[in-house]
Short mmCIF file of C-alpha atoms in Angstrom, two decimals:
data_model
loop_
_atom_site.label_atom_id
_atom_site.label_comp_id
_atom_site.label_asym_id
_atom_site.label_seq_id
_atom_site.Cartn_x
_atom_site.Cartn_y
_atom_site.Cartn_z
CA UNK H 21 14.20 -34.12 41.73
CA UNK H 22 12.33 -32.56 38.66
CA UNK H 23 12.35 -34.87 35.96
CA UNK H 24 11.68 -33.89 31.86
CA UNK H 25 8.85 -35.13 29.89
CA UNK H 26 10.71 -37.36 28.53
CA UNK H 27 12.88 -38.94 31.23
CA UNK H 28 8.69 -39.43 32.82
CA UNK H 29 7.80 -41.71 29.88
CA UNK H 30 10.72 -43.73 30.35
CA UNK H 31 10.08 -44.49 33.96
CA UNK H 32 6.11 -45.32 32.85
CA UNK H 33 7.37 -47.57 30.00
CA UNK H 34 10.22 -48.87 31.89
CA UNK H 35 7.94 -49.51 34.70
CA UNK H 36 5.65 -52.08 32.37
CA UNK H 37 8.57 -53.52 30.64
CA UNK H 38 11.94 -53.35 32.19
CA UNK H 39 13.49 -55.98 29.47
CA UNK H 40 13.37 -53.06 26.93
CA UNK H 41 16.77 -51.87 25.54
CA UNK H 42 17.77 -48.10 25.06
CA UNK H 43 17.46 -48.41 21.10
CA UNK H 44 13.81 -49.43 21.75
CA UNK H 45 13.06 -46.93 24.54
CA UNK H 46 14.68 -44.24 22.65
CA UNK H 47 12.17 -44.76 19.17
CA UNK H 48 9.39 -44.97 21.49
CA UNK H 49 10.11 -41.87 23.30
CA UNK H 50 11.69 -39.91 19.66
CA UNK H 51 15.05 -39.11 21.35
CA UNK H 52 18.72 -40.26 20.04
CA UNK H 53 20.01 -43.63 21.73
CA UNK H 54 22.76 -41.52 23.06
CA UNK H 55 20.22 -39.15 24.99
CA UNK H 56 18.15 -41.70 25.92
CA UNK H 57 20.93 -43.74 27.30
CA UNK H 58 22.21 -40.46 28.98
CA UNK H 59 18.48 -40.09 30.22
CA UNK H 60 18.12 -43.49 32.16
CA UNK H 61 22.19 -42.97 33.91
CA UNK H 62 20.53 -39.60 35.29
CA UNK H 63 17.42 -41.32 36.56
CA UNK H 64 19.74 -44.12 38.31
CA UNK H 65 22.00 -41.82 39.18
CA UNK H 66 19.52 -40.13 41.27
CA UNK H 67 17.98 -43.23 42.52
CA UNK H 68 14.80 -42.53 41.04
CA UNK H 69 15.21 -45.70 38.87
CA UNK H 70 16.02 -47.65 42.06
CA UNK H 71 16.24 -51.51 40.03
CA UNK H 72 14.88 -53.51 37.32
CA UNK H 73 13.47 -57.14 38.12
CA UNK H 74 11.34 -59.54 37.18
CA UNK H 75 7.61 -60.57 38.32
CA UNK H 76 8.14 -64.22 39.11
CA UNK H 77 4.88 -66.76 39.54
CA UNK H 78 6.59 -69.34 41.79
CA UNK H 79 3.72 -71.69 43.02
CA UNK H 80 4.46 -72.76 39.00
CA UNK H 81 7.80 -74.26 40.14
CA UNK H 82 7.65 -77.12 42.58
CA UNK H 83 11.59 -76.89 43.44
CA UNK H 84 10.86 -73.73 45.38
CA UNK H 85 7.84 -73.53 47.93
CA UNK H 86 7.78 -70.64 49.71
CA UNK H 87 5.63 -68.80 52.29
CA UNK H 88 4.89 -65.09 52.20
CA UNK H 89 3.32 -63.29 54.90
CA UNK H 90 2.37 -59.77 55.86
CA UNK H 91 2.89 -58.65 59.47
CA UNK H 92 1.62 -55.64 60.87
CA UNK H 93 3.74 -54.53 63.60
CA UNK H 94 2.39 -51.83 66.30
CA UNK H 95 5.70 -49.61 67.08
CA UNK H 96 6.47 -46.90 69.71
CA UNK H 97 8.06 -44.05 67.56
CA UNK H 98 11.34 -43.00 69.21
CA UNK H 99 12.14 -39.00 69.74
CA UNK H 100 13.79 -37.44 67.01
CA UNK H 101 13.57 -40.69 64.93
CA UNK H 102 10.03 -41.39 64.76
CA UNK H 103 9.63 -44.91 63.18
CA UNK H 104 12.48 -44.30 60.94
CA UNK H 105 15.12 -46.44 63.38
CA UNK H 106 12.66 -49.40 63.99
CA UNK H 107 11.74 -49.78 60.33
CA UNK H 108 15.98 -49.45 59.54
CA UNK H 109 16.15 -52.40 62.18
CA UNK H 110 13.53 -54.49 60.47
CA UNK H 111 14.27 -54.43 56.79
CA UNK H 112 17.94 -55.21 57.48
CA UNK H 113 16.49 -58.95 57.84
CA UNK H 114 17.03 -61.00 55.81
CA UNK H 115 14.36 -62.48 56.04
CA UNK H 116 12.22 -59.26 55.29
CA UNK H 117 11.27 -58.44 51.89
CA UNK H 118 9.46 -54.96 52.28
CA UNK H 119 8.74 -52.71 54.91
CA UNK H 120 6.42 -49.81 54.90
CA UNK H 121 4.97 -46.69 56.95
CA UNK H 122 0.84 -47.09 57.55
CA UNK H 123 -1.68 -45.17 58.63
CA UNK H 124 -4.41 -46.47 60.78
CA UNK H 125 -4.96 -49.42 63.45
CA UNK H 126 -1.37 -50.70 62.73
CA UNK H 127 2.52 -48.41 61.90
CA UNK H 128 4.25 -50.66 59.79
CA UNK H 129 3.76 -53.52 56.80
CA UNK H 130 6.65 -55.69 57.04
CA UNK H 131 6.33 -58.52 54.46
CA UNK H 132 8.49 -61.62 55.25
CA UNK H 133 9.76 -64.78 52.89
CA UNK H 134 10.66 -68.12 54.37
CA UNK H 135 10.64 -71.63 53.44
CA UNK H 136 7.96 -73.05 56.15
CA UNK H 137 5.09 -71.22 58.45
CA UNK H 138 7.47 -72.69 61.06
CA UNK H 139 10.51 -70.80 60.35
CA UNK H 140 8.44 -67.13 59.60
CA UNK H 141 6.93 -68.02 63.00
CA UNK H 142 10.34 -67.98 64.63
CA UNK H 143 11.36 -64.71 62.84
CA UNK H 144 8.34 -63.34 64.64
CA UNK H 145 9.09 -64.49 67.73
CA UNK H 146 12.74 -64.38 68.03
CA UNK H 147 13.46 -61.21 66.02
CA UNK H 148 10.39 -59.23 65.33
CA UNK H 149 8.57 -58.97 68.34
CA UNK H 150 11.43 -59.19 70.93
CA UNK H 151 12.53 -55.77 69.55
CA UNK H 152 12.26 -52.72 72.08
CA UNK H 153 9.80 -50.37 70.12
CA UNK H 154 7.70 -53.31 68.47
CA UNK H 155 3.95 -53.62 70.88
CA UNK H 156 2.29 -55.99 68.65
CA UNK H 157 2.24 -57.56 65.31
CA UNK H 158 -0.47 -59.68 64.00
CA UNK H 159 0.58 -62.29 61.09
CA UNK H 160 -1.22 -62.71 57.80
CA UNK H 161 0.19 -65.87 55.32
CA UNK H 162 -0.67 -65.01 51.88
CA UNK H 163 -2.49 -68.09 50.47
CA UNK H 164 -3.08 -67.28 46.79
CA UNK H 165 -1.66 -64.54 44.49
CA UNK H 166 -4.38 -63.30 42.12
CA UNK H 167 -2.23 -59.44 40.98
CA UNK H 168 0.94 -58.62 41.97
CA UNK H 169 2.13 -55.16 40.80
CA UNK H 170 -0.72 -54.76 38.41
CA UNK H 171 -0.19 -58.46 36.69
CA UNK H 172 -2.89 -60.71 36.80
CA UNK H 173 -1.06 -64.63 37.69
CA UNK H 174 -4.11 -66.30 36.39
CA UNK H 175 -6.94 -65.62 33.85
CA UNK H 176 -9.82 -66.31 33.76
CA UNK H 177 -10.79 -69.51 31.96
CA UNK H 178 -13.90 -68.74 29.75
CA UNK H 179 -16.79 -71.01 29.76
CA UNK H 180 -16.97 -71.91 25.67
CA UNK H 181 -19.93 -74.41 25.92
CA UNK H 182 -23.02 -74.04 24.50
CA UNK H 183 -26.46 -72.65 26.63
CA UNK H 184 -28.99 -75.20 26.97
CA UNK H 185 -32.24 -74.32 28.22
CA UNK H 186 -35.00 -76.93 28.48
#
């Protein structure tokens, strides 16, 4: 799809700070509300503005542990297909929260959500791996987030004391 000049800002700005509304986006851009409004409905329309969400730091809330972890999964492409069928077959789980194509010692990045090591272990074992085209996967648990989607979760403390030399 080829996109304006204008619709392209609105994905960058929208892409920092989906919270804006159209009356903001459109001074910050110099178009109408109306255009811009009509500008956004085209991008969604097309799919290139696929969904707006939020960046959520959830070791902060102790109602709601969760474990993340990244599998990479070694596939046999099918004929015709490629990896396109196994990766369909994979991200319809629930359990799955991304899936992508990679090049090098591993095919695909499948990043899983659960609510124990125990139960992403099982999805592993029961779903993942017992599919025909999967070879291999190797499981990573993510133990800290540091930048997700170019937001820093934690800065920096800096040290405000005083140098003391003897």
């Amino acid at each position: 799809m080829k996109i304006t000049k204008k619709e392209l800002e609105i994905l960058e700005i929208l892409e920092k700070d989906a919270r804006l509304t159209a009356a903001d986006l459109s001074k910050m851009i110099g178009e109408g509300e109306e255009e811009t409004k009509a500008m956004i409905q085209r991008l969604e329309e097309a799919k290139v503005l696929v969904h707006y969400t939020a960046l959520v730091d959830w070791s902060k809330v102790e109602a709601r542990e969760r474990v993340t972890a990244m599998i990479d999964v070694k596939v046999t492409p099918k004929r015709g297909v490629g990896f396109n069928e196994t990766a369909e077959r994979i991200y319809r789980f629930k359990e799955v929260s991304s899936v992508y194509l990679m090049s090098g010692a591993y095919d695909l990045s499948v990043t899983v959500e659960g609510q124990s090591m125990n139960e992403v272990a099982r999805f592993v074992s029961e779903k993942l791996s017992v599919l025909d085209s999967v070879v291999s996967t190797t499981t990573h648990f993510q133990l800290k987030k540091y930048k997700h989607d170019g937001i820093i979760f934690e800065e920096k403390q800096s040290d405000n004391r005083i140098v003391v030399s003897p």
